[in-house]
Coordinates of C-alpha atoms and ligand atoms in Angstrom, one line a residue:
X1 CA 93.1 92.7 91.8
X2 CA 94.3 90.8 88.9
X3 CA 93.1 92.8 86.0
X4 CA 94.9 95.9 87.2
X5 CA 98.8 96.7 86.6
X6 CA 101.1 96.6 89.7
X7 CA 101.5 100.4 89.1
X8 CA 97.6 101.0 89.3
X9 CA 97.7 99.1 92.5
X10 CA 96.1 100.7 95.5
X11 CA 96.9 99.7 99.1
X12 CA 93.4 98.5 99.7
X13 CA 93.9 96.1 96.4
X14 CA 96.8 94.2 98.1
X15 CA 94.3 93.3 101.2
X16 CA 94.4 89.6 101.7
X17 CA 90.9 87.9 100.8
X18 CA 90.9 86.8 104.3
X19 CA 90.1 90.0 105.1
X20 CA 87.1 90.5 102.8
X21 CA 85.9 87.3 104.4
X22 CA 85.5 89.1 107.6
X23 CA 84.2 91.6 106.3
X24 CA 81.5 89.7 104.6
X25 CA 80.7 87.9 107.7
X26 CA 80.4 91.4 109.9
X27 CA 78.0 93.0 106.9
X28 CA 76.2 89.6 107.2
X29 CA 75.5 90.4 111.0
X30 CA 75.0 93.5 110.5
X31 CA 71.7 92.4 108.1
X32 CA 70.7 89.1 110.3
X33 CA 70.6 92.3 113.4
X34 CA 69.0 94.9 111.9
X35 CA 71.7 96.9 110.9
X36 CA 70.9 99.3 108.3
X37 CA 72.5 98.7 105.0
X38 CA 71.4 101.6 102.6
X39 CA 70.9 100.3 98.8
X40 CA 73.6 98.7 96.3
X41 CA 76.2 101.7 95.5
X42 CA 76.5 101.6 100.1
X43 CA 76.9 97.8 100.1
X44 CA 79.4 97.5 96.8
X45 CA 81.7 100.5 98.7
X46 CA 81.6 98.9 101.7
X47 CA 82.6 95.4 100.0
X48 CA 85.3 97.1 98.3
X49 CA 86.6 99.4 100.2
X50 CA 89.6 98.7 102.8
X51 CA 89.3 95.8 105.4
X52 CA 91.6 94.7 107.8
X53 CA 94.6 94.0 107.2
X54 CA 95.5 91.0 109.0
X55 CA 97.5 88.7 106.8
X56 CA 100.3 89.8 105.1
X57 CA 100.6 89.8 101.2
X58 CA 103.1 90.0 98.7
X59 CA 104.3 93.5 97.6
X60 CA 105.7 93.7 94.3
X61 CA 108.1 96.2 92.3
X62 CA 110.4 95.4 95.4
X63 CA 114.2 96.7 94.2
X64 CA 117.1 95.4 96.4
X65 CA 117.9 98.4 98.4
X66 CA 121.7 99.6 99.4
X67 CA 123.1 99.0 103.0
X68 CA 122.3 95.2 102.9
X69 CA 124.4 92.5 104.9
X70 CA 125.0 89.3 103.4
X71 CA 124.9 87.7 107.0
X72 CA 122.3 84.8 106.9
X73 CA 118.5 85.6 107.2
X74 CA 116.6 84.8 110.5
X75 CA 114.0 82.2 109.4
X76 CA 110.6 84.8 109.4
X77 CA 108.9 82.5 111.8
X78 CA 111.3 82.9 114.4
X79 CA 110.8 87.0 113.5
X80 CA 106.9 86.7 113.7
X81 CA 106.6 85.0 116.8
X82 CA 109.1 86.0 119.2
X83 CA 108.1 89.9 119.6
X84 CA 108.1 93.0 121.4
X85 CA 105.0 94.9 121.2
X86 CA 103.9 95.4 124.7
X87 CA 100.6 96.7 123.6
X88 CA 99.9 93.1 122.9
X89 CA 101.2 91.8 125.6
X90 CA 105.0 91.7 127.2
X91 CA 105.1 87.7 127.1
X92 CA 107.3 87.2 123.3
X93 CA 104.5 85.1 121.9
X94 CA 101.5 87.8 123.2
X95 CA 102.3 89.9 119.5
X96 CA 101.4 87.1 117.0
X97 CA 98.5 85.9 119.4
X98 CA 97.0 89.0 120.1
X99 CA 97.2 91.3 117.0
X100 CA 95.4 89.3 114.9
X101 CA 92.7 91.3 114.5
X102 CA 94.4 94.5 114.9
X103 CA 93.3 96.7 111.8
X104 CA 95.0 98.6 109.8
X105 CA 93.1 99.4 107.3
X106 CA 92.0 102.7 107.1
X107 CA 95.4 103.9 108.3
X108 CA 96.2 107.3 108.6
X109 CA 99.7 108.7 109.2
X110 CA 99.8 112.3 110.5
X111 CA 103.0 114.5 109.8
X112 CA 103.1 117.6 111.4
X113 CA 104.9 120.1 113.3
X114 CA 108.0 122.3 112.6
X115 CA 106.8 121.8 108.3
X116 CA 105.8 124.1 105.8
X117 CA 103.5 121.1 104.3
X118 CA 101.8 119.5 107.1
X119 CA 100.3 116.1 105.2
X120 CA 97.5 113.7 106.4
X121 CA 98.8 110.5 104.8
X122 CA 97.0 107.2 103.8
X123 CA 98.7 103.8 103.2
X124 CA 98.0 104.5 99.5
X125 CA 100.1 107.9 99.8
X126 CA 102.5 106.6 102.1
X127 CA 103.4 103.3 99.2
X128 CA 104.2 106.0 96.8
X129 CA 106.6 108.5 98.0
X130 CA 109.3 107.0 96.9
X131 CA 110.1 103.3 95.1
X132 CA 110.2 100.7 97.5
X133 CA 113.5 99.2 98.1
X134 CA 114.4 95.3 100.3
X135 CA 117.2 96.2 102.7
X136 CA 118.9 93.3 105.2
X137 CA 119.6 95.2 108.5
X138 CA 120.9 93.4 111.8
X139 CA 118.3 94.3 114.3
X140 CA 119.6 94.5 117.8
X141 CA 117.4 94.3 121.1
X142 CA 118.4 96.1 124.2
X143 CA 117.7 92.5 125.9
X144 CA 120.7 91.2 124.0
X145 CA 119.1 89.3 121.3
X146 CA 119.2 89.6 117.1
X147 CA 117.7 89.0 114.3
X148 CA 118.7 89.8 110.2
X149 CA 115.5 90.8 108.1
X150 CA 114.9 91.5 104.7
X151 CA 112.7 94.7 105.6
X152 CA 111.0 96.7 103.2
X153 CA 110.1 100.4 102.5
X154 CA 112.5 104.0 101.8
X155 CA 114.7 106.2 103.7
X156 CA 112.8 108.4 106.2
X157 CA 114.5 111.3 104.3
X158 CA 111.9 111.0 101.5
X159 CA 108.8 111.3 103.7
X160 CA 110.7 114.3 105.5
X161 CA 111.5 116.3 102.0
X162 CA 108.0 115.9 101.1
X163 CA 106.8 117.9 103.9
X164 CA 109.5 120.3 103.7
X165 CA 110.6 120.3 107.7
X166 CA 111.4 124.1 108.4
X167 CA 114.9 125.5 110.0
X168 CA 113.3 125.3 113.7
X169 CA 113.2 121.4 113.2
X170 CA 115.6 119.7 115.7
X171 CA 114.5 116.3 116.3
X172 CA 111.6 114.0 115.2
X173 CA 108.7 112.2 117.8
X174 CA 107.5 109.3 116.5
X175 CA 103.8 108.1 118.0
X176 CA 102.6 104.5 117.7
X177 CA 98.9 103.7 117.2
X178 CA 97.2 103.1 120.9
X179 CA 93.4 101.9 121.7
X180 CA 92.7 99.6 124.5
X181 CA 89.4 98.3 122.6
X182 CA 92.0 96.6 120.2
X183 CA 94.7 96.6 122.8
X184 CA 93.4 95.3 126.4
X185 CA 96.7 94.1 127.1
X186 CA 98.0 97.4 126.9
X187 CA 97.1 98.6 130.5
X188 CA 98.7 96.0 132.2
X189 CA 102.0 96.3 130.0
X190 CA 103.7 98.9 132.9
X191 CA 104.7 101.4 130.7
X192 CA 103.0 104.5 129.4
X193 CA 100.9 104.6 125.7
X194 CA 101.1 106.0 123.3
X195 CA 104.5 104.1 122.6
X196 CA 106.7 107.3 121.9
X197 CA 110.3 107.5 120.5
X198 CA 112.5 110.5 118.6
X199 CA 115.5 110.7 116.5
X200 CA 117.6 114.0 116.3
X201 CA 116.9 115.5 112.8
X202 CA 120.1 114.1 111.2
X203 CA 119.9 110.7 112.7
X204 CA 116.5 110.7 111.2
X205 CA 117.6 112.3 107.5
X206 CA 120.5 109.7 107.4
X207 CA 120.1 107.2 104.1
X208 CA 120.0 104.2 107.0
X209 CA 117.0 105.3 108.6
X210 CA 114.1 103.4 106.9
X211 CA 110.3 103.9 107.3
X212 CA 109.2 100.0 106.6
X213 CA 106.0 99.1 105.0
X214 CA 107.0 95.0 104.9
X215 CA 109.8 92.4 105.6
X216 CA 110.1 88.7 103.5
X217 CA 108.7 90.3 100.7
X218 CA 105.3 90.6 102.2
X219 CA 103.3 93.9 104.0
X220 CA 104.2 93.7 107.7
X221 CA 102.7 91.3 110.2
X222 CA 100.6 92.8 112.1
X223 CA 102.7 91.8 115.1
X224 CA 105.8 93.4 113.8
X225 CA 104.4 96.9 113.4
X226 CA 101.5 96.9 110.5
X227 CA 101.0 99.1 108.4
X228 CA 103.8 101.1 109.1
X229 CA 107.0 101.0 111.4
X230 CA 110.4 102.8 112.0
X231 CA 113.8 100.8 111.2
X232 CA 117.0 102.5 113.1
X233 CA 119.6 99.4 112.2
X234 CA 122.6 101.0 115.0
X235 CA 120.3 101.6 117.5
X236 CA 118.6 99.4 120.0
X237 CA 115.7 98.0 118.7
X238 CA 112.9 100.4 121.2
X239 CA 113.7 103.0 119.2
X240 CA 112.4 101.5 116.1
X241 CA 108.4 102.3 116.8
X242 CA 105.7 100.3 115.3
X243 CA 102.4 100.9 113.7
X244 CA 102.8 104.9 113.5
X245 CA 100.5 107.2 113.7
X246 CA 101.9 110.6 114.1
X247 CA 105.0 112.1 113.1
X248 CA 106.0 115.5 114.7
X249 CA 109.0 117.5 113.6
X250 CA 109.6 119.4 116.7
X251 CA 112.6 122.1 118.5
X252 CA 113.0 120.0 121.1
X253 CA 114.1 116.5 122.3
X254 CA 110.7 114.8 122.6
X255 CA 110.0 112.7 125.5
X256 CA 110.5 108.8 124.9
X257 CA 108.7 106.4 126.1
X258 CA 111.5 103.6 127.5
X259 CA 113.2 106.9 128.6
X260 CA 110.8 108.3 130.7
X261 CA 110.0 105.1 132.3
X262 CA 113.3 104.0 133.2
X263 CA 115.8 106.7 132.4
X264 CA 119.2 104.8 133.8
X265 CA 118.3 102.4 131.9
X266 CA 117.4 103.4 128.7
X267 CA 119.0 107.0 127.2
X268 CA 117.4 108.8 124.5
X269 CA 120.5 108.0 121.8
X270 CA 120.1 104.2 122.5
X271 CA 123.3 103.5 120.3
X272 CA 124.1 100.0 120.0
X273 CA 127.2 99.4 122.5
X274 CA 128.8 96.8 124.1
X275 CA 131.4 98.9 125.9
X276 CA 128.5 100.2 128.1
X277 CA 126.1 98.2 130.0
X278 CA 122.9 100.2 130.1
X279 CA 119.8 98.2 131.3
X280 CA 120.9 95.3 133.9
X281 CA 123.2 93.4 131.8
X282 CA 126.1 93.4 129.7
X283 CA 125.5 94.5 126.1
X284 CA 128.7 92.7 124.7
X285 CA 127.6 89.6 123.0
X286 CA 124.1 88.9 121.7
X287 CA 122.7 86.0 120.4
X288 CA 121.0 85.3 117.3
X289 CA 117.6 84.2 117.1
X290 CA 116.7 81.5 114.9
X291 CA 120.4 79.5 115.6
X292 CA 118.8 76.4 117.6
X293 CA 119.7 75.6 121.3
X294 CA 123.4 74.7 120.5
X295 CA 124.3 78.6 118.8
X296 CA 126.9 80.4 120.8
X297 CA 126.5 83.9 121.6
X298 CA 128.3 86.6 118.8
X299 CA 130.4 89.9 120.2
X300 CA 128.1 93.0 119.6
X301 CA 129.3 95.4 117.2
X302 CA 129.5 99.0 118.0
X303 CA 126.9 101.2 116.3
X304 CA 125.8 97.2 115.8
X305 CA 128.0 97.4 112.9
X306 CA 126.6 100.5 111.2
X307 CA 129.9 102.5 112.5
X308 CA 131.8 103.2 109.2
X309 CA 128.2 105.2 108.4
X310 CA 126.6 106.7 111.4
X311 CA 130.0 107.2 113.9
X312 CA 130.5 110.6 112.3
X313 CA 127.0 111.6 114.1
X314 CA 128.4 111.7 117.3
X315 CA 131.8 112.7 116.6
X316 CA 132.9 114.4 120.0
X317 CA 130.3 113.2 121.9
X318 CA 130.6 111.1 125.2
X319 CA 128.8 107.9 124.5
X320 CA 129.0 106.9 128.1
X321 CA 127.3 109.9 128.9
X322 CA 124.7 110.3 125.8
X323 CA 123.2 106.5 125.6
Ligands
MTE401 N1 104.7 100.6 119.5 C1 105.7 99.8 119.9 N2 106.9 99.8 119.1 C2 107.9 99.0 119.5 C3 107.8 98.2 120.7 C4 106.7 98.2 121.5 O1 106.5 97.6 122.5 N3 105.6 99.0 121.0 N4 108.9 97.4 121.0 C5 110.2 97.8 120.5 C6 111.3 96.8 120.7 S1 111.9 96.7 122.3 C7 111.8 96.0 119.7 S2 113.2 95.0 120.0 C8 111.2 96.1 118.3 C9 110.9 94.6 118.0 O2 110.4 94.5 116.6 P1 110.0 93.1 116.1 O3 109.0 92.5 117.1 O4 109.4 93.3 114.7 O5 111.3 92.3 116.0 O6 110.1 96.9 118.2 C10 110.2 98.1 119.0 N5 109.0 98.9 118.7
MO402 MO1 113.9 95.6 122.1

């Protein structure tokens, strides 16, 4: 990958040698079993084509991105080993353990629906849409923890305008990647897969809304949503939905996962709010991961800070009643 320029730099280029390693290993078995291997030009494609992803690696041409906060970083191990990805597991540390092998590589991204240009996407398409931008976003979880990341990727808007959504569409369903052969926790996770979530059409169009390809200036953990994820900064962190598969532009409000399982709990707009205490507990403070056992809990923003953007959204709206 060396002798080609950044800009020439294919998706399956930037797969960590790790990966190739596997690879080998597998093609070896293959070969010591029998497994039929047909001449050089078969064997060479297969050696370099895609692997799995499963280490993350440096992306480059990264510009810094608008929107950021200056608020201090969450040191990335505390953001790759404290998840939620219940696919993998509900326990925080089940993600990093479990995913490792998880591959995502071939990906393919489907985006379809109410569009005139319905697209099939690969990793490769989905690095060049637009130029990939670092953006620091609180992230705020429902379960009243944080976390500040340098993610990576573009606003949603770009992969939107490329498939030209039609007048009819209203909202957009998000669908996560589900298989129990690379997911066997996922069964026991109680609650329904495919992972679903939706954003009405303009919460999806706004700048803010980022479709993330890496965080810490690497591609995304596999644990954190590899190869591709949603970021919605105001919003509780379930509707950001990992490792995405399809994207539907649709009339009407999709079903979400969280929702349908729990609806008192968990509303479709999931605004960050510490005036109203959906779930069990209070949403009013929150505390920072990554602070040590002696860090104080910090007053939750509303909108988790995004308000001066994204209140406008909802202007006339009950948020007591729409959460
Ligand atoms: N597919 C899928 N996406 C998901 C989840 C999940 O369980 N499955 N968990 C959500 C929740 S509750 C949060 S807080 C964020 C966590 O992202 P992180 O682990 O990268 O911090 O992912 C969200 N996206
Ligand atoms: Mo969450």
């Amino acid at each position: 990958m060396d002798d080609k320029p950044a800009s020439k730099l294919t998706y399956s280029d930037i797969t960590p040698k790790g990966a190739y390693t596997n690879r080998r290993n597998f093609l070896f078995g293959m070969l010591a079993t029998g497994g039929a291997v047909t001449g050089w030009k078969h064997f060479s494609n297969w050696m370099s084509g895609p692997a799995t992803g499963s280490v993350p690696v440096k992306l480059n041409n990264v510009k810094k991105g608008p929107f950021s906060t200056a608020e201090a970083i969450t040191p990335e191990n505390d953001v790759t080993t404290y998840n939620n990805f219940y696919e993998f597991g509900t326990g925080k540390g089940d993600p990093s353990r479990n995913a490792k092998n998880f591959r995502t590589s071939p990906w393919t991204v489907s985006v379809e629906g109410e569009v005139k240009k319905p697209r099939k996407l690969s990793m490769d398409d989905i690095m060049k849409i637009a130029p990939l931008e670092e953006r620091i976003y609180r992230h705020r979880c429902v379960e009243a923890w944080s976390i500040v990341v340098p993610w990576i990727g573009y606003s949603f808007s770009a992969l939107a305008n490329l498939v030209e959504p039609t007048p009819k569409a209203k909202y957009v369903a998000f669908e996560s990647y589900y298989d129990t052969r690379q997911m066997p926790e996922g069964p026991s996770a109680g609650i329904p897969f495919p992972y679903l979530e939706g954003l009405r059409m303009d919460e999806a169009m706004h700048p803010l809304t980022l479709l993330c390809v890496g965080m810490y200036g690497e591609t995304l953990p596999n644990q954190d949503g590899a190869p591709v994820r949603m970021v919605i900064p105001w919003k509780y962190g379930y509707k950001s939905a990992k490792s995405l598969v399809k994207i539907r532009f649709v009339k009407n409000q999709p079903p979400t996962t969280w929702n349908t399982a729990t609806p008192e709990w968990y509303g479709f707009y999931s605004n960050v709010n510490p005036n109203v205490n959906t779930v069990r507990w209070s949403q009013a403070t929150e505390h920072r991961l990554g602070g040590g056992i002696f860090s104080r809990p910090i007053p939750t923003q509303i909108f988790n800070g995004y308000g001066d953007k994204v209140a406008s959204l909802y202007s006339g709206m009950d948020l007591r009643k729409y959460y």
